[in-house]
mmCIF file of C-alpha atoms in Angstrom:
data_model
loop_
_atom_site.group_PDB
_atom_site.id
_atom_site.type_symbol
_atom_site.label_atom_id
_atom_site.label_comp_id
_atom_site.label_asym_id
_atom_site.label_seq_id
_atom_site.Cartn_x
_atom_site.Cartn_y
_atom_site.Cartn_z
ATOM 1 C CA UNK A 779 222.165 221.541 -36.875
ATOM 2 C CA UNK A 780 218.820 221.579 -35.164
ATOM 3 C CA UNK A 781 217.508 219.562 -32.267
ATOM 4 C CA UNK A 782 215.635 217.090 -34.476
ATOM 5 C CA UNK A 783 218.814 216.078 -36.269
ATOM 6 C CA UNK A 784 220.632 215.820 -32.967
ATOM 7 C CA UNK A 785 217.930 213.593 -31.497
ATOM 8 C CA UNK A 786 218.112 211.219 -34.464
ATOM 9 C CA UNK A 787 221.891 210.934 -34.157
ATOM 10 C CA UNK A 788 221.795 210.428 -30.402
ATOM 11 C CA UNK A 789 218.995 207.847 -30.601
ATOM 12 C CA UNK A 790 221.102 205.827 -32.966
ATOM 13 C CA UNK A 791 224.208 206.229 -30.831
ATOM 14 C CA UNK A 792 222.766 205.068 -27.524
ATOM 15 C CA UNK A 793 220.397 202.539 -29.044
ATOM 16 C CA UNK A 794 216.951 203.913 -28.213
ATOM 17 C CA UNK A 795 214.046 204.601 -30.534
ATOM 18 C CA UNK A 796 213.181 208.103 -31.692
ATOM 19 C CA UNK A 797 210.052 208.318 -29.548
ATOM 20 C CA UNK A 798 212.026 207.673 -26.376
ATOM 21 C CA UNK A 799 214.714 210.075 -27.568
ATOM 22 C CA UNK A 800 212.059 212.746 -28.173
ATOM 23 C CA UNK A 801 210.689 212.166 -24.674
ATOM 24 C CA UNK A 802 214.164 212.411 -23.174
ATOM 25 C CA UNK A 803 214.879 215.623 -25.073
ATOM 26 C CA UNK A 804 211.598 217.185 -23.954
ATOM 27 C CA UNK A 805 212.373 216.213 -20.368
ATOM 28 C CA UNK A 806 215.872 217.698 -20.705
ATOM 29 C CA UNK A 807 214.554 221.011 -22.058
ATOM 30 C CA UNK A 808 211.904 221.134 -19.339
ATOM 31 C CA UNK A 809 214.454 220.422 -16.602
ATOM 32 C CA UNK A 810 216.770 223.157 -17.858
ATOM 33 C CA UNK A 811 213.800 225.551 -17.856
ATOM 34 C CA UNK A 812 212.954 224.608 -14.286
ATOM 35 C CA UNK A 813 216.565 225.120 -13.235
ATOM 36 C CA UNK A 814 216.486 228.537 -14.901
ATOM 37 C CA UNK A 815 213.323 229.393 -12.993
ATOM 38 C CA UNK A 816 215.114 228.420 -9.794
ATOM 39 C CA UNK A 817 218.052 230.625 -10.853
ATOM 40 C CA UNK A 818 220.226 227.526 -10.634
ATOM 41 C CA UNK A 819 223.268 226.736 -12.760
ATOM 42 C CA UNK A 820 223.276 223.600 -14.881
ATOM 43 C CA UNK A 821 226.747 222.165 -15.352
ATOM 44 C CA UNK A 822 227.407 219.938 -18.406
ATOM 45 C CA UNK A 823 230.878 218.395 -18.135
ATOM 46 C CA UNK A 824 233.016 219.071 -21.216
ATOM 47 C CA UNK A 825 230.502 221.515 -22.654
ATOM 48 C CA UNK A 826 229.807 224.355 -20.232
ATOM 49 C CA UNK A 827 227.455 225.909 -17.694
ATOM 50 C CA UNK A 828 223.980 227.324 -18.202
ATOM 51 C CA UNK A 829 223.395 229.995 -15.622
ATOM 52 C CA UNK A 830 220.774 232.653 -15.023
ATOM 53 C CA UNK A 831 221.663 236.186 -14.057
ATOM 54 C CA UNK A 832 219.234 238.790 -12.763
ATOM 55 C CA UNK A 833 219.970 242.301 -13.937
ATOM 56 C CA UNK A 834 218.360 245.055 -11.892
ATOM 57 C CA UNK A 835 216.458 247.920 -13.454
ATOM 58 C CA UNK A 836 218.719 250.505 -15.046
ATOM 59 C CA UNK A 837 218.557 253.845 -16.777
ATOM 60 C CA UNK A 838 220.004 254.041 -20.271
ATOM 61 C CA UNK A 839 220.651 257.279 -22.125
ATOM 62 C CA UNK A 840 220.499 257.357 -25.910
ATOM 63 C CA UNK A 841 222.441 259.672 -28.221
ATOM 64 C CA UNK A 842 219.787 262.377 -27.981
ATOM 65 C CA UNK A 843 220.089 262.384 -24.183
ATOM 66 C CA UNK A 844 216.735 260.735 -23.646
ATOM 67 C CA UNK A 845 216.715 258.647 -20.442
ATOM 68 C CA UNK A 846 214.815 255.381 -20.351
ATOM 69 C CA UNK A 847 214.198 253.236 -17.283
ATOM 70 C CA UNK A 848 214.558 249.590 -18.219
ATOM 71 C CA UNK A 849 212.811 247.002 -16.046
ATOM 72 C CA UNK A 850 214.719 244.190 -14.342
ATOM 73 C CA UNK A 851 215.416 241.153 -16.446
ATOM 74 C CA UNK A 852 216.647 237.606 -15.927
ATOM 75 C CA UNK A 853 219.039 236.461 -18.601
ATOM 76 C CA UNK A 854 220.214 232.943 -19.283
ATOM 77 C CA UNK A 855 223.837 232.819 -20.204
ATOM 78 C CA UNK A 856 226.135 230.063 -21.322
ATOM 79 C CA UNK A 857 229.766 229.810 -20.285
ATOM 80 C CA UNK A 858 231.744 227.293 -22.337
ATOM 81 C CA UNK A 859 233.987 224.931 -20.435
ATOM 82 C CA UNK A 860 237.748 225.310 -20.613
ATOM 83 C CA UNK A 861 237.969 222.125 -22.682
ATOM 84 C CA UNK A 862 235.472 223.375 -25.248
ATOM 85 C CA UNK A 863 237.124 226.786 -25.314
ATOM 86 C CA UNK A 864 240.504 225.221 -26.033
ATOM 87 C CA UNK A 865 239.022 223.075 -28.753
ATOM 88 C CA UNK A 866 237.320 226.053 -30.359
ATOM 89 C CA UNK A 867 240.392 228.266 -30.250
ATOM 90 C CA UNK A 868 242.379 225.365 -31.590
ATOM 91 C CA UNK B 430 218.722 229.890 -5.877
ATOM 92 C CA UNK B 431 222.270 229.949 -7.295
ATOM 93 C CA UNK B 432 222.410 226.200 -6.822
ATOM 94 C CA UNK B 433 224.664 224.221 -9.113
ATOM 95 C CA UNK B 434 223.021 221.220 -10.764
ATOM 96 C CA UNK B 435 225.583 218.555 -11.653
ATOM 97 C CA UNK B 436 225.108 216.029 -14.439
ATOM 98 C CA UNK B 437 223.991 213.245 -12.097
ATOM 99 C CA UNK B 438 221.222 215.336 -10.603
ATOM 100 C CA UNK B 439 220.190 216.628 -14.015
ATOM 101 C CA UNK B 440 220.023 213.047 -15.324
ATOM 102 C CA UNK B 441 217.962 211.989 -12.315
ATOM 103 C CA UNK B 442 215.434 214.772 -12.880
ATOM 104 C CA UNK B 443 215.277 214.036 -16.621
ATOM 105 C CA UNK B 444 214.748 210.345 -15.878
ATOM 106 C CA UNK B 445 211.905 211.159 -13.489
ATOM 107 C CA UNK B 446 210.175 213.268 -16.129
ATOM 108 C CA UNK B 447 210.692 210.950 -19.091
ATOM 109 C CA UNK B 448 210.230 207.633 -17.307
ATOM 110 C CA UNK B 449 213.579 206.333 -18.498
ATOM 111 C CA UNK B 450 216.302 205.035 -16.205
ATOM 112 C CA UNK B 451 218.974 207.371 -14.905
ATOM 113 C CA UNK B 452 221.825 205.716 -16.860
ATOM 114 C CA UNK B 453 219.979 206.140 -20.163
ATOM 115 C CA UNK B 454 219.136 209.744 -19.343
ATOM 116 C CA UNK B 455 222.755 210.458 -18.423
ATOM 117 C CA UNK B 456 224.125 208.907 -21.643
ATOM 118 C CA UNK B 457 221.490 210.807 -23.630
ATOM 119 C CA UNK B 458 222.543 214.150 -22.153
ATOM 120 C CA UNK B 459 226.231 213.416 -22.674
ATOM 121 C CA UNK B 460 225.611 212.348 -26.253
ATOM 122 C CA UNK B 461 223.477 215.402 -27.068
ATOM 123 C CA UNK B 462 226.126 217.871 -25.958
ATOM 124 C CA UNK B 463 229.005 215.818 -27.400
ATOM 125 C CA UNK B 464 227.334 215.913 -30.824
ATOM 126 C CA UNK B 465 226.611 219.624 -30.385
ATOM 127 C CA UNK B 466 230.309 220.149 -29.661
ATOM 128 C CA UNK B 467 231.262 218.219 -32.787
ATOM 129 C CA UNK B 468 228.864 220.306 -34.846
ATOM 130 C CA UNK B 469 230.292 223.538 -33.414
ATOM 131 C CA UNK B 470 233.827 222.370 -34.115
ATOM 132 C CA UNK B 471 232.800 221.832 -37.715
ATOM 133 C CA UNK B 472 231.736 225.470 -37.821
ATOM 134 C CA UNK B 473 227.976 224.918 -37.745
ATOM 135 C CA UNK B 474 225.583 226.595 -35.394
ATOM 136 C CA UNK B 475 223.486 224.398 -33.159
ATOM 137 C CA UNK B 476 219.877 225.107 -32.258
ATOM 138 C CA UNK B 477 218.437 223.255 -29.267
ATOM 139 C CA UNK B 478 214.710 223.784 -29.337
ATOM 140 C CA UNK B 479 213.449 225.135 -26.033
ATOM 141 C CA UNK B 480 216.965 225.933 -24.818
ATOM 142 C CA UNK B 481 218.726 228.243 -27.283
ATOM 143 C CA UNK B 482 221.106 228.642 -30.175
ATOM 144 C CA UNK B 483 224.887 228.287 -30.104
ATOM 145 C CA UNK B 484 226.863 230.196 -32.716
ATOM 146 C CA UNK B 485 230.563 230.426 -33.368
ATOM 147 C CA UNK B 486 232.316 233.683 -32.754
ATOM 148 C CA UNK B 487 235.829 234.555 -33.871
ATOM 149 C CA UNK B 488 236.538 236.274 -30.587
ATOM 150 C CA UNK B 489 239.169 234.274 -28.641
ATOM 151 C CA UNK B 490 237.674 235.480 -25.359
ATOM 152 C CA UNK B 491 234.221 234.198 -26.161
ATOM 153 C CA UNK B 492 234.358 231.643 -28.957
ATOM 154 C CA UNK B 493 230.720 230.585 -28.604
ATOM 155 C CA UNK B 494 227.778 232.960 -28.533
ATOM 156 C CA UNK B 495 224.631 231.639 -26.883
ATOM 157 C CA UNK B 496 221.191 233.091 -27.519
ATOM 158 C CA UNK B 497 218.451 231.955 -25.192
ATOM 159 C CA UNK B 498 215.267 230.551 -26.708
ATOM 160 C CA UNK B 499 212.549 233.203 -26.836
ATOM 161 C CA UNK B 500 209.930 231.081 -25.111
ATOM 162 C CA UNK B 501 212.354 230.165 -22.340
ATOM 163 C CA UNK B 502 213.342 233.832 -21.894
ATOM 164 C CA UNK B 503 209.674 234.810 -21.596
ATOM 165 C CA UNK B 504 209.068 232.078 -19.039
ATOM 166 C CA UNK B 505 211.922 233.004 -16.736
ATOM 167 C CA UNK B 506 211.037 236.704 -17.035
ATOM 168 C CA UNK B 507 207.363 236.128 -16.302
ATOM 169 C CA UNK B 508 207.635 237.870 -12.882
ATOM 170 C CA UNK B 509 208.743 241.073 -14.640
ATOM 171 C CA UNK B 510 206.366 240.824 -17.592
ATOM 172 C CA UNK B 511 204.197 243.620 -16.198
ATOM 173 C CA UNK B 512 207.051 246.127 -16.431
ATOM 174 C CA UNK B 513 207.844 248.040 -19.573
ATOM 175 C CA UNK B 514 210.614 250.495 -20.415
ATOM 176 C CA UNK B 515 209.613 253.968 -19.268
ATOM 177 C CA UNK B 516 210.955 257.166 -20.750
ATOM 178 C CA UNK B 517 212.058 259.604 -18.062
ATOM 179 C CA UNK B 518 211.616 263.320 -18.578
ATOM 180 C CA UNK B 519 214.682 265.506 -18.360
ATOM 181 C CA UNK B 520 213.283 267.326 -15.320
ATOM 182 C CA UNK B 521 213.502 264.186 -13.192
ATOM 183 C CA UNK B 522 216.926 263.621 -11.695
ATOM 184 C CA UNK B 523 218.427 260.252 -10.881
ATOM 185 C CA UNK B 524 218.522 261.158 -7.176
ATOM 186 C CA UNK B 525 214.742 261.528 -7.169
ATOM 187 C CA UNK B 526 214.390 258.135 -8.782
ATOM 188 C CA UNK B 527 216.513 256.537 -6.100
ATOM 189 C CA UNK B 528 214.293 257.962 -3.365
ATOM 190 C CA UNK B 529 211.710 255.435 -2.345
ATOM 191 C CA UNK B 530 209.304 255.972 0.502
ATOM 192 C CA UNK B 531 209.536 252.758 2.409
ATOM 193 C CA UNK B 532 207.787 252.355 5.735
ATOM 194 C CA UNK B 533 210.195 252.554 8.649
ATOM 195 C CA UNK B 534 210.256 249.890 11.324
ATOM 196 C CA UNK B 535 208.212 251.961 13.815
ATOM 197 C CA UNK B 536 205.499 252.530 11.249
ATOM 198 C CA UNK B 537 205.414 248.830 10.498
ATOM 199 C CA UNK B 538 204.956 248.057 14.197
ATOM 200 C CA UNK B 539 202.213 250.666 14.448
ATOM 201 C CA UNK B 540 200.512 249.212 11.426
ATOM 202 C CA UNK B 541 200.724 245.733 12.911
ATOM 203 C CA UNK B 542 199.222 247.054 16.164
ATOM 204 C CA UNK B 543 196.408 248.663 14.241
ATOM 205 C CA UNK B 544 195.847 245.442 12.408
ATOM 206 C CA UNK B 545 195.646 243.549 15.694
ATOM 207 C CA UNK B 546 193.188 246.110 17.049
ATOM 208 C CA UNK B 547 191.134 245.845 13.906
ATOM 209 C CA UNK B 548 191.093 242.078 14.257
ATOM 210 C CA UNK B 549 189.977 242.410 17.885
ATOM 211 C CA UNK B 550 187.196 244.755 16.851
ATOM 212 C CA UNK B 551 186.130 242.375 14.121
ATOM 213 C CA UNK B 552 186.105 239.476 16.588
ATOM 214 C CA UNK B 553 184.061 241.585 19.020
ATOM 215 C CA UNK B 554 181.629 242.407 16.233
ATOM 216 C CA UNK B 555 181.377 238.741 15.356
ATOM 217 C CA UNK B 556 180.646 237.836 18.961
ATOM 218 C CA UNK B 557 178.066 240.584 19.292
ATOM 219 C CA UNK B 558 176.477 239.576 16.011
ATOM 220 C CA UNK B 559 176.180 236.010 17.276
ATOM 221 C CA UNK B 560 174.529 237.386 20.409
ATOM 222 C CA UNK B 561 172.243 239.416 18.192
ATOM 223 C CA UNK B 562 171.298 236.280 16.327
ATOM 224 C CA UNK B 563 170.419 234.544 19.553
ATOM 225 C CA UNK B 564 168.400 237.545 20.683
ATOM 226 C CA UNK B 565 166.594 237.838 17.386
ATOM 227 C CA UNK B 566 165.815 234.146 17.471
ATOM 228 C CA UNK B 567 164.306 234.559 20.901
ATOM 229 C CA UNK B 568 162.487 237.705 19.874
ATOM 230 C CA UNK B 569 161.119 236.144 16.714
ATOM 231 C CA UNK B 570 159.908 233.106 18.628
ATOM 232 C CA UNK B 571 158.276 235.352 21.204
ATOM 233 C CA UNK B 572 156.780 237.495 18.488
ATOM 234 C CA UNK B 573 155.341 234.473 16.724
ATOM 235 C CA UNK B 574 153.934 233.086 19.942
ATOM 236 C CA UNK B 575 152.474 236.491 20.688
ATOM 237 C CA UNK B 576 150.986 236.661 17.229
ATOM 238 C CA UNK B 577 149.300 233.324 17.731
ATOM 239 C CA UNK B 578 147.822 234.522 21.014
ATOM 240 C CA UNK B 579 146.703 237.806 19.548
ATOM 241 C CA UNK B 580 145.081 236.137 16.541
ATOM 242 C CA UNK B 581 142.602 234.644 18.903
ATOM 243 C CA UNK B 582 141.671 238.142 20.013
ATOM 244 C CA UNK B 583 140.879 239.167 16.397
ATOM 245 C CA UNK B 584 144.016 241.222 15.949
ATOM 246 C CA UNK B 585 145.253 241.444 12.363
ATOM 247 C CA UNK B 586 148.365 239.486 11.625
ATOM 248 C CA UNK B 587 149.900 242.346 9.686
ATOM 249 C CA UNK B 588 150.628 244.375 12.757
ATOM 250 C CA UNK B 589 152.209 241.456 14.530
ATOM 251 C CA UNK B 590 154.394 240.603 11.597
ATOM 252 C CA UNK B 591 155.513 244.222 11.410
ATOM 253 C CA UNK B 592 156.335 244.100 15.088
ATOM 254 C CA UNK B 593 158.394 241.016 14.459
ATOM 255 C CA UNK B 594 160.153 242.797 11.622
ATOM 256 C CA UNK B 595 161.104 245.745 13.740
ATOM 257 C CA UNK B 596 162.405 243.530 16.483
ATOM 258 C CA UNK B 597 164.443 241.241 14.288
ATOM 259 C CA UNK B 598 165.324 243.699 11.526
ATOM 260 C CA UNK B 599 169.142 243.465 11.781
ATOM 261 C CA UNK B 600 169.357 239.773 11.013
ATOM 262 C CA UNK B 601 166.106 238.224 9.893
ATOM 263 C CA UNK B 602 164.730 238.989 6.454
ATOM 264 C CA UNK B 603 160.972 239.286 6.597
ATOM 265 C CA UNK B 604 158.888 240.179 3.591
ATOM 266 C CA UNK B 605 156.628 243.018 4.581
ATOM 267 C CA UNK B 606 153.031 242.921 3.501
ATOM 268 C CA UNK B 607 152.843 239.194 3.010
ATOM 269 C CA UNK B 608 151.111 237.579 5.867
ATOM 270 C CA UNK B 609 153.199 234.532 6.252
ATOM 271 C CA UNK B 610 153.084 233.199 9.695
ATOM 272 C CA UNK B 611 156.161 231.013 9.835
ATOM 273 C CA UNK B 612 155.479 227.416 10.413
ATOM 274 C CA UNK B 613 156.943 226.443 13.681
ATOM 275 C CA UNK B 614 157.051 222.853 14.759
ATOM 276 C CA UNK B 615 154.821 222.100 17.672
ATOM 277 C CA UNK B 616 157.782 221.047 19.706
ATOM 278 C CA UNK B 617 159.255 224.552 19.551
ATOM 279 C CA UNK B 618 156.147 226.289 20.904
ATOM 280 C CA UNK B 619 156.233 225.846 24.611
ATOM 281 C CA UNK B 620 153.057 226.921 26.338
ATOM 282 C CA UNK B 621 153.535 228.783 29.588
ATOM 283 C CA UNK B 622 152.987 226.694 32.680
ATOM 284 C CA UNK B 623 149.762 227.706 34.476
ATOM 285 C CA UNK B 624 149.568 227.105 38.167
ATOM 286 C CA UNK B 625 146.031 226.655 39.484
ATOM 287 C CA UNK B 626 145.043 228.993 42.298
ATOM 288 C CA UNK B 627 141.774 228.089 44.100
ATOM 289 C CA UNK B 628 139.231 230.865 44.289
ATOM 290 C CA UNK B 629 138.298 232.148 47.714
ATOM 291 C CA UNK B 630 135.010 233.577 48.863
ATOM 292 C CA UNK B 631 136.433 236.861 49.954
ATOM 293 C CA UNK B 632 139.359 238.595 48.637
ATOM 294 C CA UNK B 633 142.082 238.499 51.185
ATOM 295 C CA UNK B 634 143.647 241.854 51.680
ATOM 296 C CA UNK B 635 146.611 242.147 53.890
ATOM 297 C CA UNK B 636 146.690 245.513 55.529
ATOM 298 C CA UNK B 637 149.976 246.827 56.426
ATOM 299 C CA UNK B 638 149.903 248.405 59.896
ATOM 300 C CA UNK B 639 152.739 250.787 60.402
ATOM 301 C CA UNK B 640 154.734 250.141 63.549
ATOM 302 C CA UNK B 641 154.451 252.813 66.264
ATOM 303 C CA UNK B 642 157.512 254.371 67.738
ATOM 304 C CA UNK B 643 156.076 253.797 71.238
ATOM 305 C CA UNK B 644 156.269 250.143 72.019
ATOM 306 C CA UNK B 645 155.586 247.992 75.068
ATOM 307 C CA UNK B 646 158.627 249.287 76.900
ATOM 308 C CA UNK B 647 157.243 252.765 76.796
ATOM 309 C CA UNK B 648 154.082 251.695 78.615
ATOM 310 C CA UNK B 649 155.996 249.603 81.140
ATOM 311 C CA UNK B 650 158.166 252.625 81.868
ATOM 312 C CA UNK B 651 155.134 254.801 82.504
ATOM 313 C CA UNK B 652 153.522 252.187 84.787
ATOM 314 C CA UNK B 653 156.766 251.720 86.717
ATOM 315 C CA UNK B 654 157.087 255.467 87.137
ATOM 316 C CA UNK B 655 153.508 255.770 88.398
ATOM 317 C CA UNK B 656 154.043 252.924 90.889
ATOM 318 C CA UNK B 657 157.206 254.522 92.228
ATOM 319 C CA UNK B 658 155.427 257.867 92.475
ATOM 320 C CA UNK B 659 152.548 256.259 94.355
ATOM 321 C CA UNK B 660 154.918 254.538 96.766
ATOM 322 C CA UNK B 661 156.786 257.778 97.319
ATOM 323 C CA UNK B 662 153.570 259.689 98.031
ATOM 324 C CA UNK B 663 152.404 256.930 100.368
ATOM 325 C CA UNK B 664 155.731 256.929 102.232
ATOM 326 C CA UNK B 665 155.660 260.708 102.522
ATOM 327 C CA UNK B 666 152.100 260.656 103.828
ATOM 328 C CA UNK B 667 152.965 258.035 106.454
ATOM 329 C CA UNK B 668 156.055 259.987 107.464
ATOM 330 C CA UNK B 669 154.201 263.275 107.845
ATOM 331 C CA UNK B 670 151.346 261.692 109.770
ATOM 332 C CA UNK B 671 153.749 260.080 112.265
ATOM 333 C CA UNK B 672 155.645 263.359 112.588
ATOM 334 C CA UNK B 673 152.388 265.137 113.422
ATOM 335 C CA UNK B 674 151.553 262.483 116.032
ATOM 336 C CA UNK B 675 154.986 262.945 117.701
ATOM 337 C CA UNK B 676 154.614 266.679 117.846
ATOM 338 C CA UNK B 677 151.123 266.335 119.282
ATOM 339 C CA UNK B 678 152.468 264.056 122.010
#
């Protein structure tokens, strides 16, 4: 399922038109981006947490013994909530 | 940094951006992720544009795999975009890589002192340059006034302009060769005040007579001495004459 399908379903569920739903979705994506820039964690009850982790530069060695210095990177990770995890495991 | 954004705050920020009310934004967010959960439970993957993709994994430890949206990943890694993976030669050891020459605290203080000194010097230069400007203004005004006076005496303007250039060379830009006498408002040219001195028939010369070391006291001393000597001689003469009379008697 993609975001467009989700927006259509949600717009119908909460009783708003698709234009407003598109605007709300854009605002949601933008807010999550801003939170990621701030290295903040976004908590969605019943779904999980979006958090950003900064990994420092590191040296990796391949099979031939060649060392490579990797630059630092900020990764966005998702941790499912306990409820969602239980549902998924069944 | 490392702040946790709860649903209420997220809904408030979404509402501010979209123009909707907070309750609508909150129900929208809840509904989006509730439907995403339903889709995942059905076994489908969910792609949220601008956020990322959720896929199902059969690992019990991590049942959902999240892949961040590429554009979002680029945005949050923008500060490190200038860095690229660098291959390290085998000759370089890890210990050498860990060594970084950072300035120690003393050096930092010294640098700050030098910076302060440099700022003081710059401020001094600024002050002196402002003085120079004042001086050059005065000099240029004087030079122009002088040039006007000298023009009357059939002196070429070129030489005067060159003189003005040499005097005001540090600040004022003067085009050499072109005889452009700057137009100065009449109010700026102040003629020197001339005090009238009436002519006299003869030139009065004041001779300076040097003072003698022998003053009036010297002459009074001599006169007093002569008077005393005269009195003494007279007294001696009278005394000797009376003594001769007594002996004759």
